[in-house]
Coordinates of C-alpha atoms and ligand atoms in Angstrom, one line a residue:
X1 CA 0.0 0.0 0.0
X2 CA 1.3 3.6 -0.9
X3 CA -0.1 6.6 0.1
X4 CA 2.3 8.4 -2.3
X5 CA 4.3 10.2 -0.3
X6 CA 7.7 9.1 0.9
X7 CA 8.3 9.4 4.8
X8 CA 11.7 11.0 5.4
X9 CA 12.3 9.3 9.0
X10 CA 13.3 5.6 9.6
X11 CA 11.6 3.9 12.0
X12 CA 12.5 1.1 14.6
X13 CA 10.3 -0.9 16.8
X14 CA 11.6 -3.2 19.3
X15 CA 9.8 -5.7 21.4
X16 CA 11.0 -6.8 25.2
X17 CA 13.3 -9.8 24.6
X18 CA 11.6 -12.6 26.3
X19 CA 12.9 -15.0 28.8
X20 CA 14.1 -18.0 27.6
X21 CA 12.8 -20.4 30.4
X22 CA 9.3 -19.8 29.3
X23 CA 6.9 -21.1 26.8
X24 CA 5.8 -18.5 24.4
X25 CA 1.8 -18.0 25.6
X26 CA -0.8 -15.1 24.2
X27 CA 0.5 -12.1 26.2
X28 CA 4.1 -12.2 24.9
X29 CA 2.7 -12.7 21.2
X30 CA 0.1 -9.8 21.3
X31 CA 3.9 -7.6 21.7
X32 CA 4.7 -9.2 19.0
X33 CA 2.3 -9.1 16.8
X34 CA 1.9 -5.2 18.2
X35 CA 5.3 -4.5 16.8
X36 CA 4.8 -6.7 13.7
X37 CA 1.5 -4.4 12.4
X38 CA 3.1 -1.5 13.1
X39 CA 6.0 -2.7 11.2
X40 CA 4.1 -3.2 8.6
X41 CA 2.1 -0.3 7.9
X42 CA 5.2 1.8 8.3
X43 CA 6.5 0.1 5.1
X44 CA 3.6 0.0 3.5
X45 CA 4.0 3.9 3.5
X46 CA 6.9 3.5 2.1
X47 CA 9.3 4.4 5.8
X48 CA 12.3 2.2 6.4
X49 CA 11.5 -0.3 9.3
X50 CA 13.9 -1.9 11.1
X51 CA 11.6 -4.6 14.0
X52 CA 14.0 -6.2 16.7
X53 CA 13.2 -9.3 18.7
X54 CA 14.8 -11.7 20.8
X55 CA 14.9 -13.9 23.9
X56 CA 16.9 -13.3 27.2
X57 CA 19.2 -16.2 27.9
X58 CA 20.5 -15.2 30.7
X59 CA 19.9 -14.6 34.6
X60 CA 18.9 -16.7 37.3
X61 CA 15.2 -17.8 36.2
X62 CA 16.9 -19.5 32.9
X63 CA 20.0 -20.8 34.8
X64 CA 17.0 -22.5 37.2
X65 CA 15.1 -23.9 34.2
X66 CA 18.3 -25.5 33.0
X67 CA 19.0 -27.2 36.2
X68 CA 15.3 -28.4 36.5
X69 CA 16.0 -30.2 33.6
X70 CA 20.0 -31.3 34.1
X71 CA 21.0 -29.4 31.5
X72 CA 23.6 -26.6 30.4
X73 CA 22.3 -23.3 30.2
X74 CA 23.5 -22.6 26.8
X75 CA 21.7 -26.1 25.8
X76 CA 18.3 -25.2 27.2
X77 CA 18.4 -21.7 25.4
X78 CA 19.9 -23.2 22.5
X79 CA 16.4 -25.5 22.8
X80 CA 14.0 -22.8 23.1
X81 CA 14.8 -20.2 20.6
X82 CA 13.3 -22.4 18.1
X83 CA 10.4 -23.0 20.0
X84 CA 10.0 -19.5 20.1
X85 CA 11.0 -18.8 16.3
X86 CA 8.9 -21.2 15.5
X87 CA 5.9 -19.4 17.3
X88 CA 6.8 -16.4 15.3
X89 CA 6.9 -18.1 12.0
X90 CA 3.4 -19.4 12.5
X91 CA 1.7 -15.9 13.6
X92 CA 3.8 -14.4 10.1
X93 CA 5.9 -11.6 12.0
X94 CA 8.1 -10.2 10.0
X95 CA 11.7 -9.6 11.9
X96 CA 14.8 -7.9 10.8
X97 CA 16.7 -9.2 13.4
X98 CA 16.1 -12.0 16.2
X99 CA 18.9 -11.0 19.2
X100 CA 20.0 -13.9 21.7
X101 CA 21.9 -12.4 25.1
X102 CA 24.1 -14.7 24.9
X103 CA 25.4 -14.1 21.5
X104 CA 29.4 -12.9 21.6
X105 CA 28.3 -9.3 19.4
X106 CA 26.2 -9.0 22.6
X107 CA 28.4 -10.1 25.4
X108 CA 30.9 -7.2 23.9
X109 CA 28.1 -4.2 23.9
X110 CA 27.9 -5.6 27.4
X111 CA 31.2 -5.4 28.4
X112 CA 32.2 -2.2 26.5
X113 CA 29.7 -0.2 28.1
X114 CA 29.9 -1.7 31.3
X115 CA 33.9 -0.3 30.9
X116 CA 32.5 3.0 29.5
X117 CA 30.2 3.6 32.9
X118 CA 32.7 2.1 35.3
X119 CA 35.3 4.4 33.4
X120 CA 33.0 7.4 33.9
X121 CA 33.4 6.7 37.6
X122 CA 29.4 5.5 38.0
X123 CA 30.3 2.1 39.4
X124 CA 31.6 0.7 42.5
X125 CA 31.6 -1.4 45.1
X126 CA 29.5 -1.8 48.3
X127 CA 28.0 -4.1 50.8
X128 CA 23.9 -4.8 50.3
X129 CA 21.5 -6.5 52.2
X130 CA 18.0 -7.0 50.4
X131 CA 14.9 -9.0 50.4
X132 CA 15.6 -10.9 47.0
X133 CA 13.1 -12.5 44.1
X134 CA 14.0 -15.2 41.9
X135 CA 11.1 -14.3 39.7
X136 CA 11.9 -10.8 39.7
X137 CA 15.4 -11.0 39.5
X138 CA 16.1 -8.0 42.0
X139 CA 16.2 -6.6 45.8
X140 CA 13.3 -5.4 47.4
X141 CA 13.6 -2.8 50.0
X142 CA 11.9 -3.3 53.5
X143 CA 9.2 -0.4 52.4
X144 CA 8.5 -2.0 48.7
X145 CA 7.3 -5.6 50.2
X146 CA 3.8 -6.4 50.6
X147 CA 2.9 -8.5 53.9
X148 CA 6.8 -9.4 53.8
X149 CA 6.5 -10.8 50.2
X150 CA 7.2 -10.2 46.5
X151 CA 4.4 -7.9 45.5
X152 CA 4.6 -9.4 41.9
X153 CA 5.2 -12.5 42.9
X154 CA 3.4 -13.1 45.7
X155 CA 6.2 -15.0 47.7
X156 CA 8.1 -14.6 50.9
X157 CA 11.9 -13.2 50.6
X158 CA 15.0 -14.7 51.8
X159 CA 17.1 -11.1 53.2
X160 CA 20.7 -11.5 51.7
X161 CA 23.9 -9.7 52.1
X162 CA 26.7 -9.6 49.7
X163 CA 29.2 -7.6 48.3
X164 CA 28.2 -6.5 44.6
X165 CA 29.3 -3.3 42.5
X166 CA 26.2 -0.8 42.1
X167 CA 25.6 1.6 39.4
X168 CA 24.9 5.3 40.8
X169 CA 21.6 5.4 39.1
X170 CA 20.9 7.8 41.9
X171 CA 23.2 10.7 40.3
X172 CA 20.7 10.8 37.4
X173 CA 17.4 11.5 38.7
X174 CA 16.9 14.9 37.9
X175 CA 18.1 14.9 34.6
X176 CA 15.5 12.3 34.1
X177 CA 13.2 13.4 35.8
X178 CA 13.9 17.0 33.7
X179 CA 13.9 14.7 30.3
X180 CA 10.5 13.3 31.2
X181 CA 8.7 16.5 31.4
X182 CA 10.6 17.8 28.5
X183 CA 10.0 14.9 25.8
X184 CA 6.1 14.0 26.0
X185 CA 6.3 11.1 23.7
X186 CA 9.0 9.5 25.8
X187 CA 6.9 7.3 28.2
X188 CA 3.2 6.7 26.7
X189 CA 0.5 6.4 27.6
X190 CA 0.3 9.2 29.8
X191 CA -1.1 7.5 33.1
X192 CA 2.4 5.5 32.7
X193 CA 4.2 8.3 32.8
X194 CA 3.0 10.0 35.4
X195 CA 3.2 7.0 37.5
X196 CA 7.0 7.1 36.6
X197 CA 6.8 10.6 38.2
X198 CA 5.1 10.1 40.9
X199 CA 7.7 7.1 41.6
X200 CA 10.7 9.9 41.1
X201 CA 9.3 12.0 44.3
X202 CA 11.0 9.7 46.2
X203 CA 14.7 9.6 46.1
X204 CA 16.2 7.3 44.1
X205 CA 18.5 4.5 44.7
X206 CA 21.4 3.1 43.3
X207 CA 21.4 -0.2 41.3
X208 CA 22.9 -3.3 42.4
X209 CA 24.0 -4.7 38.9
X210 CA 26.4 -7.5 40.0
X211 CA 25.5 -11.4 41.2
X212 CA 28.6 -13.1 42.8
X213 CA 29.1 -16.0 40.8
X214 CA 28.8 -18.5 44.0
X215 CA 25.1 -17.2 43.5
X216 CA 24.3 -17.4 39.7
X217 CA 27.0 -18.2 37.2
X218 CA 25.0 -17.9 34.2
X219 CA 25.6 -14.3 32.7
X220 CA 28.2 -11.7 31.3
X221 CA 31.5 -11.8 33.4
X222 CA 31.8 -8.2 34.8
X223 CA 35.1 -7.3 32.8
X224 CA 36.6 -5.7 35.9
X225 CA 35.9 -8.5 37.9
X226 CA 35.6 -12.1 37.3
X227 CA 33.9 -13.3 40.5
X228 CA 31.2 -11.7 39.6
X229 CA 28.7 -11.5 36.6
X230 CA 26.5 -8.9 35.4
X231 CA 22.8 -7.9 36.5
X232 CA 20.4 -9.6 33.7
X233 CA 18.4 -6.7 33.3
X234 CA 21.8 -4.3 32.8
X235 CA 22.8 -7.1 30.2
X236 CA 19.5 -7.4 28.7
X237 CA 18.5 -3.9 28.0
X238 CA 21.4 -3.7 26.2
X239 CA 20.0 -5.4 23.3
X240 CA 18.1 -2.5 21.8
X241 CA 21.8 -0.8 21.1
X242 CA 23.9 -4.0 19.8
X243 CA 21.2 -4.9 17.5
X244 CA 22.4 -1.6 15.9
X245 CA 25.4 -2.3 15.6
X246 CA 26.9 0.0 18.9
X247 CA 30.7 0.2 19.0
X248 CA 31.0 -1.7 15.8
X249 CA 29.2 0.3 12.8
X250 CA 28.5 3.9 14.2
X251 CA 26.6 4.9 11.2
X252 CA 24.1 2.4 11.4
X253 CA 23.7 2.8 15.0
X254 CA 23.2 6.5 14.2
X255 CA 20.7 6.3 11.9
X256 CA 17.9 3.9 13.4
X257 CA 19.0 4.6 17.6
X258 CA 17.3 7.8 17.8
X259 CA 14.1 6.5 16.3
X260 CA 14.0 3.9 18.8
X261 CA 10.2 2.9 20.3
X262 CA 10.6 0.0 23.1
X263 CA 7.2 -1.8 23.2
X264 CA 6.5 -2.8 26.4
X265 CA 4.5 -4.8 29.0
X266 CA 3.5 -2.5 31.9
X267 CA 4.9 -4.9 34.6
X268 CA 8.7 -3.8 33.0
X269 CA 8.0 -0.3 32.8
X270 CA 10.3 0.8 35.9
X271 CA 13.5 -0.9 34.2
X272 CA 12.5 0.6 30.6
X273 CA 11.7 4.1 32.1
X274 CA 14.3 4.2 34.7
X275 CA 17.1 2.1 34.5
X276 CA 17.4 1.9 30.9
X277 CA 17.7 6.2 30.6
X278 CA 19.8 6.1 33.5
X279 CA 22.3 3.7 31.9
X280 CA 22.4 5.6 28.8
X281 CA 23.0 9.0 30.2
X282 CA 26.0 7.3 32.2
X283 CA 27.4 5.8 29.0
X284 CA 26.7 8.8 27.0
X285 CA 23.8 7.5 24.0
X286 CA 21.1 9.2 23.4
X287 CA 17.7 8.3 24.9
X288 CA 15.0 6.2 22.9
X289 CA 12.2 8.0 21.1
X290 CA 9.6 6.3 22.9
X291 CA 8.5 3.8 25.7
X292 CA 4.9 2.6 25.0
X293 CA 3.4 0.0 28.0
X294 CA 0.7 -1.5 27.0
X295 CA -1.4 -3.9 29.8
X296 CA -1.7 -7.6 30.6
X297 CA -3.8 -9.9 28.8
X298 CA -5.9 -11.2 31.6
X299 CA -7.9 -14.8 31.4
X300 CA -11.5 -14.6 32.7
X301 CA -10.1 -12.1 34.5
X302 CA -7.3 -13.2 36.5
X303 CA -3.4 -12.9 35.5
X304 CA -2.4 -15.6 32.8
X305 CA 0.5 -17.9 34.7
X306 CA 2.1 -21.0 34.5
X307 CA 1.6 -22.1 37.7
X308 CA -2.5 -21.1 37.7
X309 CA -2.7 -23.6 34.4
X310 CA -4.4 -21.1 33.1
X311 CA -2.3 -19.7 29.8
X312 CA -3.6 -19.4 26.3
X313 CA -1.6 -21.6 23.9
X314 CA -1.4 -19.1 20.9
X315 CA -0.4 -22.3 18.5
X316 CA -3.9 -23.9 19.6
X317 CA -5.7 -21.0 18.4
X318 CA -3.7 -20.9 15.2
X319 CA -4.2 -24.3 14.7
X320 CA -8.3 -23.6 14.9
X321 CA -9.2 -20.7 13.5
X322 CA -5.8 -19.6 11.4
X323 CA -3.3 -16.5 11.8
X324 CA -5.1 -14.0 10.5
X325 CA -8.5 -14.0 12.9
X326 CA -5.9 -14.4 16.2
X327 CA -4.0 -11.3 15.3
X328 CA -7.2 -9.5 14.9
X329 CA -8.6 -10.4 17.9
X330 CA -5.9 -9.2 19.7
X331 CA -5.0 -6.0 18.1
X332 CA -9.0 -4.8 17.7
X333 CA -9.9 -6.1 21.6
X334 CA -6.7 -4.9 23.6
X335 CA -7.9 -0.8 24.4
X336 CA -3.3 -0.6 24.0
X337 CA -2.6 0.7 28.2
X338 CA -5.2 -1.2 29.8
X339 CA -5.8 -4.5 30.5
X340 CA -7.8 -6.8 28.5
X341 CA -9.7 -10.2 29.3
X342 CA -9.7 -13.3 26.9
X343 CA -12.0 -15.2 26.5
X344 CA -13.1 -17.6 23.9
X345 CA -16.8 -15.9 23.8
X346 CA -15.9 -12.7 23.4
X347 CA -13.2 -14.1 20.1
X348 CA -16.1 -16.5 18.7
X349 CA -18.1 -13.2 19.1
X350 CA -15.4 -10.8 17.7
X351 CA -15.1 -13.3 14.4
X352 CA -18.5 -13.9 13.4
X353 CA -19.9 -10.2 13.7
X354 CA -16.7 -8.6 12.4
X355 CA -14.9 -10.8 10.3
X356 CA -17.5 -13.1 8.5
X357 CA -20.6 -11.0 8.6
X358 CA -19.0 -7.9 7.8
X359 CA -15.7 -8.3 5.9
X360 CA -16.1 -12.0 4.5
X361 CA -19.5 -11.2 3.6
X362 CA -19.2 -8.3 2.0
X363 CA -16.6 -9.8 -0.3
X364 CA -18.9 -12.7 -1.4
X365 CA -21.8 -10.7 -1.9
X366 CA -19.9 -8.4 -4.8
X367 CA -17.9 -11.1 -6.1
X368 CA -21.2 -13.3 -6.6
X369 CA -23.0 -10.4 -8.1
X370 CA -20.9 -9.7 -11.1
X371 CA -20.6 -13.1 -11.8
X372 CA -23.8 -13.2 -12.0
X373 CA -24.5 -10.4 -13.8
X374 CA -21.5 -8.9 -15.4
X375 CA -19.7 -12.3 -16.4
X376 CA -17.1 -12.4 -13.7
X377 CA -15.9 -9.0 -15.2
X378 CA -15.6 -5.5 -12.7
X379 CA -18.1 -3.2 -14.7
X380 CA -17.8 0.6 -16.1
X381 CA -17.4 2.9 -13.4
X382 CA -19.7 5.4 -15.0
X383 CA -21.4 8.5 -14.0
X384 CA -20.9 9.4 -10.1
X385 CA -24.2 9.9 -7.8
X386 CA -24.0 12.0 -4.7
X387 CA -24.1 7.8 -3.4
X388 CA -20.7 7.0 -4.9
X389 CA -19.1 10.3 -3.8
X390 CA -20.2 9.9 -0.8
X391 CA -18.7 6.1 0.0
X392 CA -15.7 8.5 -1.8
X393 CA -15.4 10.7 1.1
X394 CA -16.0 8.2 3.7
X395 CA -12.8 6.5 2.1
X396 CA -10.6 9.6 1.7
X397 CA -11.6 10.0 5.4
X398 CA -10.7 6.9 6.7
X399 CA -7.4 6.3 5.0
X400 CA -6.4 9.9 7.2
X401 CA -7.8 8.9 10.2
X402 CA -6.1 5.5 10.6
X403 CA -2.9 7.1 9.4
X404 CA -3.2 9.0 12.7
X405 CA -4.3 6.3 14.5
X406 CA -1.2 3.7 13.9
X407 CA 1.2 6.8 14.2
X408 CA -0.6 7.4 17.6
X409 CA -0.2 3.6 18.2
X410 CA -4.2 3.6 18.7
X411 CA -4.2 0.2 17.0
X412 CA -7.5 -0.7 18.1
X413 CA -9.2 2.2 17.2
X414 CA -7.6 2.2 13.3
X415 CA -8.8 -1.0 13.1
X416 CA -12.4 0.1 14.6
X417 CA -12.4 3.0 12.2
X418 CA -11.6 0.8 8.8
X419 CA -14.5 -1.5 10.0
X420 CA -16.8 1.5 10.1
X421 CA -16.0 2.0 6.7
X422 CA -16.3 -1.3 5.7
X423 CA -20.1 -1.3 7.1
X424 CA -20.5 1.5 5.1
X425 CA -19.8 -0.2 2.4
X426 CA -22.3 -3.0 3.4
X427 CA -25.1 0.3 3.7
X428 CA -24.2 1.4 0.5
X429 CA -24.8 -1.9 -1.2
X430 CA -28.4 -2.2 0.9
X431 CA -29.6 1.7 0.3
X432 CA -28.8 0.7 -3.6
X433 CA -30.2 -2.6 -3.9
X434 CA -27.8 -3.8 -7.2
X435 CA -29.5 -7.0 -7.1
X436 CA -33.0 -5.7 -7.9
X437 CA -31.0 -2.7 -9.6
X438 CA -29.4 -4.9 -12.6
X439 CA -33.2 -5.7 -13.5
X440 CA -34.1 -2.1 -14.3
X441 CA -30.5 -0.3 -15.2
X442 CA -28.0 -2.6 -15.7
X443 CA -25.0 0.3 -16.2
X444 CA -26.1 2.0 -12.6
X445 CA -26.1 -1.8 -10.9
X446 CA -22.4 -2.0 -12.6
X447 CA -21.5 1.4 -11.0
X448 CA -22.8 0.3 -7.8
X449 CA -20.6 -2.8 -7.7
X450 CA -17.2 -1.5 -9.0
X451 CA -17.8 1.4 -6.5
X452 CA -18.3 -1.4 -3.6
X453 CA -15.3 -3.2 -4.9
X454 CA -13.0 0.0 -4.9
X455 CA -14.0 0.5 -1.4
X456 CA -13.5 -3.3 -0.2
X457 CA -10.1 -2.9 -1.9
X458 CA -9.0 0.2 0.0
X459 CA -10.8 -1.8 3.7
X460 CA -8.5 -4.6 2.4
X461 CA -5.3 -2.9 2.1
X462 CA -5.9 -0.7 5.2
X463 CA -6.4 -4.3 7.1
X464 CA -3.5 -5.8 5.4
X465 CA -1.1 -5.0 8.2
X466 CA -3.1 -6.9 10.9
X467 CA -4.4 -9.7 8.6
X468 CA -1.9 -10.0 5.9
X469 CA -3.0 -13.3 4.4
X470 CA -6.3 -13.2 4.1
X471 CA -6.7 -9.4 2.9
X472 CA -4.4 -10.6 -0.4
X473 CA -6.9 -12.7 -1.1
X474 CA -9.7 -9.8 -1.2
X475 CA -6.4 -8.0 -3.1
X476 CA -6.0 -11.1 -5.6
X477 CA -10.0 -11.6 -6.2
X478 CA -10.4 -8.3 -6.8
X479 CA -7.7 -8.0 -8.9
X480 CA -6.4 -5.5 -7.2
X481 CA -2.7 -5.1 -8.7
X482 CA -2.5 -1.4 -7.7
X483 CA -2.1 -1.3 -3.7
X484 CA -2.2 2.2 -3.8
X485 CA -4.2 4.1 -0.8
X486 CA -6.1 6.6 -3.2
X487 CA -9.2 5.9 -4.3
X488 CA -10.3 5.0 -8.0
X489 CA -7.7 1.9 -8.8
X490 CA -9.9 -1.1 -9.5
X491 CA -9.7 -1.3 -13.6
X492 CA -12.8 -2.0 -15.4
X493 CA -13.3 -5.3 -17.7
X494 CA -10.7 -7.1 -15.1
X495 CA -11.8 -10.4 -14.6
X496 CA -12.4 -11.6 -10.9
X497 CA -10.9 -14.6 -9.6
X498 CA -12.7 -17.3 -7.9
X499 CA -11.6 -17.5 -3.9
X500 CA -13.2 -19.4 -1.1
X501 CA -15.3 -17.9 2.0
X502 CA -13.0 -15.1 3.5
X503 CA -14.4 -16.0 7.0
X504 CA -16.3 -19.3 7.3
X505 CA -18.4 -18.9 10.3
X506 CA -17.3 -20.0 13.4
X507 CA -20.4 -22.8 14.7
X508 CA -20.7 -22.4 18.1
X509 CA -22.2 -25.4 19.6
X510 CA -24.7 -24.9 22.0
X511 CA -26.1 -26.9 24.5
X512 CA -29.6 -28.0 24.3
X513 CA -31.7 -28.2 27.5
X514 CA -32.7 -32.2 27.6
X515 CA -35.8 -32.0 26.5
X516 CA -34.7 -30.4 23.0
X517 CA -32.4 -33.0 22.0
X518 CA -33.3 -35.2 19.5
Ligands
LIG601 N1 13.2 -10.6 29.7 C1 12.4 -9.6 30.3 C2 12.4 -8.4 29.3 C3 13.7 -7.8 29.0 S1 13.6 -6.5 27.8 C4 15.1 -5.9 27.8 C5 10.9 -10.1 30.5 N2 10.6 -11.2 29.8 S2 9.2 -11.9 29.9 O1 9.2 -13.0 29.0 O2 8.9 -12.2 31.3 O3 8.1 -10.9 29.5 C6 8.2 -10.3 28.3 C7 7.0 -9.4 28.0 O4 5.8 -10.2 27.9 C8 6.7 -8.3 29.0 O5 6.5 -7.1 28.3 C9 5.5 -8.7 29.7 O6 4.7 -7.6 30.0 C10 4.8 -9.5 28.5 N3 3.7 -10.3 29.1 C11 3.9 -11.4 29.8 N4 2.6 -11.9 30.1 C12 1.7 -11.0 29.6 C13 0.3 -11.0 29.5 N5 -0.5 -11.9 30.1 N6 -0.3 -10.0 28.8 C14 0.4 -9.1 28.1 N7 1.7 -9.1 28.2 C15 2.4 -9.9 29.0 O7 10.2 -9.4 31.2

């Protein structure tokens, strides 16, 4: 699709890099699928995209995983990136790089910059006693524990002390706090960043971003010291920069770094807000464009977990109702920055009203009436009615809007918008009746049709990001060689090609009281 005009900035996405020692379930692919539309319509607007993923191989949680099944580390990552790949293959997201931690371009960002700070005189050496979480991978103070336990976790914490080196995160809080206010599109939405804020009152600590290896071996050796290895989250959120190519091709680097939007889950917002900035300033980059923290999918309204046996296989859902349907689901029912509940009602619900009564429908109904009547061949545009120009407008309208949507990362409400056009479409067709039409005036019946089609083809292409399979078969029935975003491409006499139902509805089987069974 090609709105015409050529965008002069690139743009890069990244998603969190997930941990390793997980299964892939429904809340890390809606990120993924976030950053993959996105991706997508920014180079269908012709923008340079550049969309980094990844796992996080290192750190105590994956080290633990390993063990629990008498395995190396590196052999247990080594296992799951293709699990994970694999998951990304099937839900068609379109990477440009796949980072892994524990990759050597990696481990020597990590070091260098880990030189660059301690250089700088931001790191050194103290004695810490903390309430720590396995899950979290961090100290808790006294004050930040709920009943004695992990608030995230929910779990009571062993107090340790060790020696460890600390990173004086505490030097930088005004300047971030001074960044903040100044840059409004650094932390979105806005309740997120004020809650970053209101967190800065308070003064802020240092970070501890060393684990003795008698702890946890499984990481980065700190390059000034080898007893000890380095923080996952200071190893990990380093991934956004060597992706680029930091240290190693600076004009790379230069060109995508300052574009950078970090796609996030809300539960990670303090490192990406706070640690992350903090770290660069020390080591002298630039900050990211944008932090965006979108909320959790809940199921039937409690968190999704391993342990509560309560996670949505994405593969399942693949597997049932194909790629296409479970990225819309997600992008059209997640309000991005709040939390969202799955359930397999409301998806049933969300297919067969939006996707085969709307969309698929639409298509079949055009499709079937110029074979009917017009020989399988789009027919004359002809003389524009106030009807026509006005399904005109409605599309000229709609192609704006959602290009402020997506650049707004309002992903549900583009997609809301596009199907407000498409049922447009749907009143056009009933306010003009071409099947009763073709009886009385067969040329304004034809104008009707190719009008509807032109205005299914621009719906299609302004879905195509979030259901790019099944939108190229509206594209290829149509005919539809021109993806431009401007109204008036569909070419008379083209001859339509035969497809299959766009949407077969999904049967929900319902259970009969007794006493209406057969
Ligand atoms: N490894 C860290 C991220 C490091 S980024 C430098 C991590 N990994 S994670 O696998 O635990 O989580 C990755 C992302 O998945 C987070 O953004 C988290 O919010 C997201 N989600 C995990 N469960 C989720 C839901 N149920 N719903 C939506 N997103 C959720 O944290």
């Amino acid at each position: 699709m090609k709105t015409g005009q050529m965008a002069e900035k690139p743009f890069y996405i990244t998603t969190p890099i997930y941990y390793a020692n997980d299964e892939p379930h429904i809340g890390h692919s809606y990120t993924t699928i976030l950053a993959d539309v996105l991706s997508r319509y920014h180079r269908s607007i012709g923008e340079e995209v550049f969309f980094l993923t990844g796992l996080d191989e290192h750190g105590q949680k994956v080290q633990q995983a390993a063990e629990e099944r008498g395995i190396d580390p590196q052999q247990h990552c080594d296992e799951m990136a293709p699990k994970w790949k694999l998951l990304w293959k099937k839900l068609h997201i379109r990477y440009d790089d796949f980072i892994r931690t524990t990759e050597p371009r990696h481990e020597k960002v990590v070091k260098d910059i880990l030189t660059k700070v301690k250089d700088g005189g931001d790191i050194y050496m103290d004695e810490y006693g903390g309430h720590y979480c396995v899950g979290c991978e961090r100290f808790y103070t006294e004050k930040e524990l709920e009943d004695g336990k992990c608030p995230q976790h929910e779990k009571e914490l062993e107090f340790i002390t060790e020696k460890n080196y600390f990173f004086k995160m505490s030097k930088y809080q005004q300047k971030l706090i001074d960044y903040i206010n100044e840059n409004p599109e650094f932390i979105q939405p806005q309740h997120r960043k004020n809650e970053i804020l209101g967190f800065l009152r308070q003064p802020l600590e240092d970070l501890c971003i060393s684990r003795p290896k008698s702890r946890l071996s499984w990481g980065v050796d700190l390059p000034f010291d080898h007893e000890y290895v380095t923080y996952v989250w200071f190893d990990a959120l380093l991934n956004y920069v060597t992706s680029l190519g930091y240290g190693s091709d600076p004009e790379f680097f230069e060109k995508w770094w300052s574009q950078a939007i970090h796609l996030i889950g809300k539960d990670i917002l303090m490192t990406h807000a706070v640690y992350w900035p903090t770290m660069l300033m020390s080591a002298g980059i630039s900050l990211p464009k944008t932090i965006f923290a979108h909320g959790w999918w809940l199921m039937e309204e409690s968190k999704m977990s391993k342990s509560m046996g309560n996670v949505v296989d994405p593969m399942e859902l693949i597997d049932d109702y194909g790629v296409d349907p479970v990225r819309y689901y997600l992008m059209r029912e997640m309000v991005p920055g709040q939390d969202s509940n799955f359930t397999m009602s409301s998806f049933t619900k969300r297919y067969n009203s939006d996707l085969a009564n709307d969309f698929g429908n639409l298509l079949s109904r055009v499709t079937r009436l110029i074979q009917k009547n017009f020989g399988g061949e789009l027919p004359e545009w002809g003389e524009c009615t106030s009807a026509e120009n006005g399904i005109k407008k409605v599309a000229e309208g709609t192609v704006i809007k959602v290009n402020e949507l997506i650049h707004a990362m309002r992903i549900n409400e583009a997609i809301e918008e596009t199907m407000q056009f498409i049922r447009s479409i749907n009143r056009y067709m009933e306010q003009q009746v071409p099947w009763k039409l073709v009886k009385e005036d067969k040329s304004a019946a034809g104008r009707v049709l190719i009008t509807a089609a032109e205005a299914l083809r621009l719906g299609a292409l302004l879905l195509q990001p979030v259901m790019p399979n099944r939108t190229l078969i509206v594209l290829e029935t149509l005919g539809a060689e021109n993806t431009k975003l401007v109204w008036g491409q569909l070419k008379s006499g083209n001859k339509l090609r035969e497809h299959s139902a766009l949407f077969p509805r999904i049967k929900v089987n319902i259970k009969l009281p007794d006493k209406e069974k057969k």
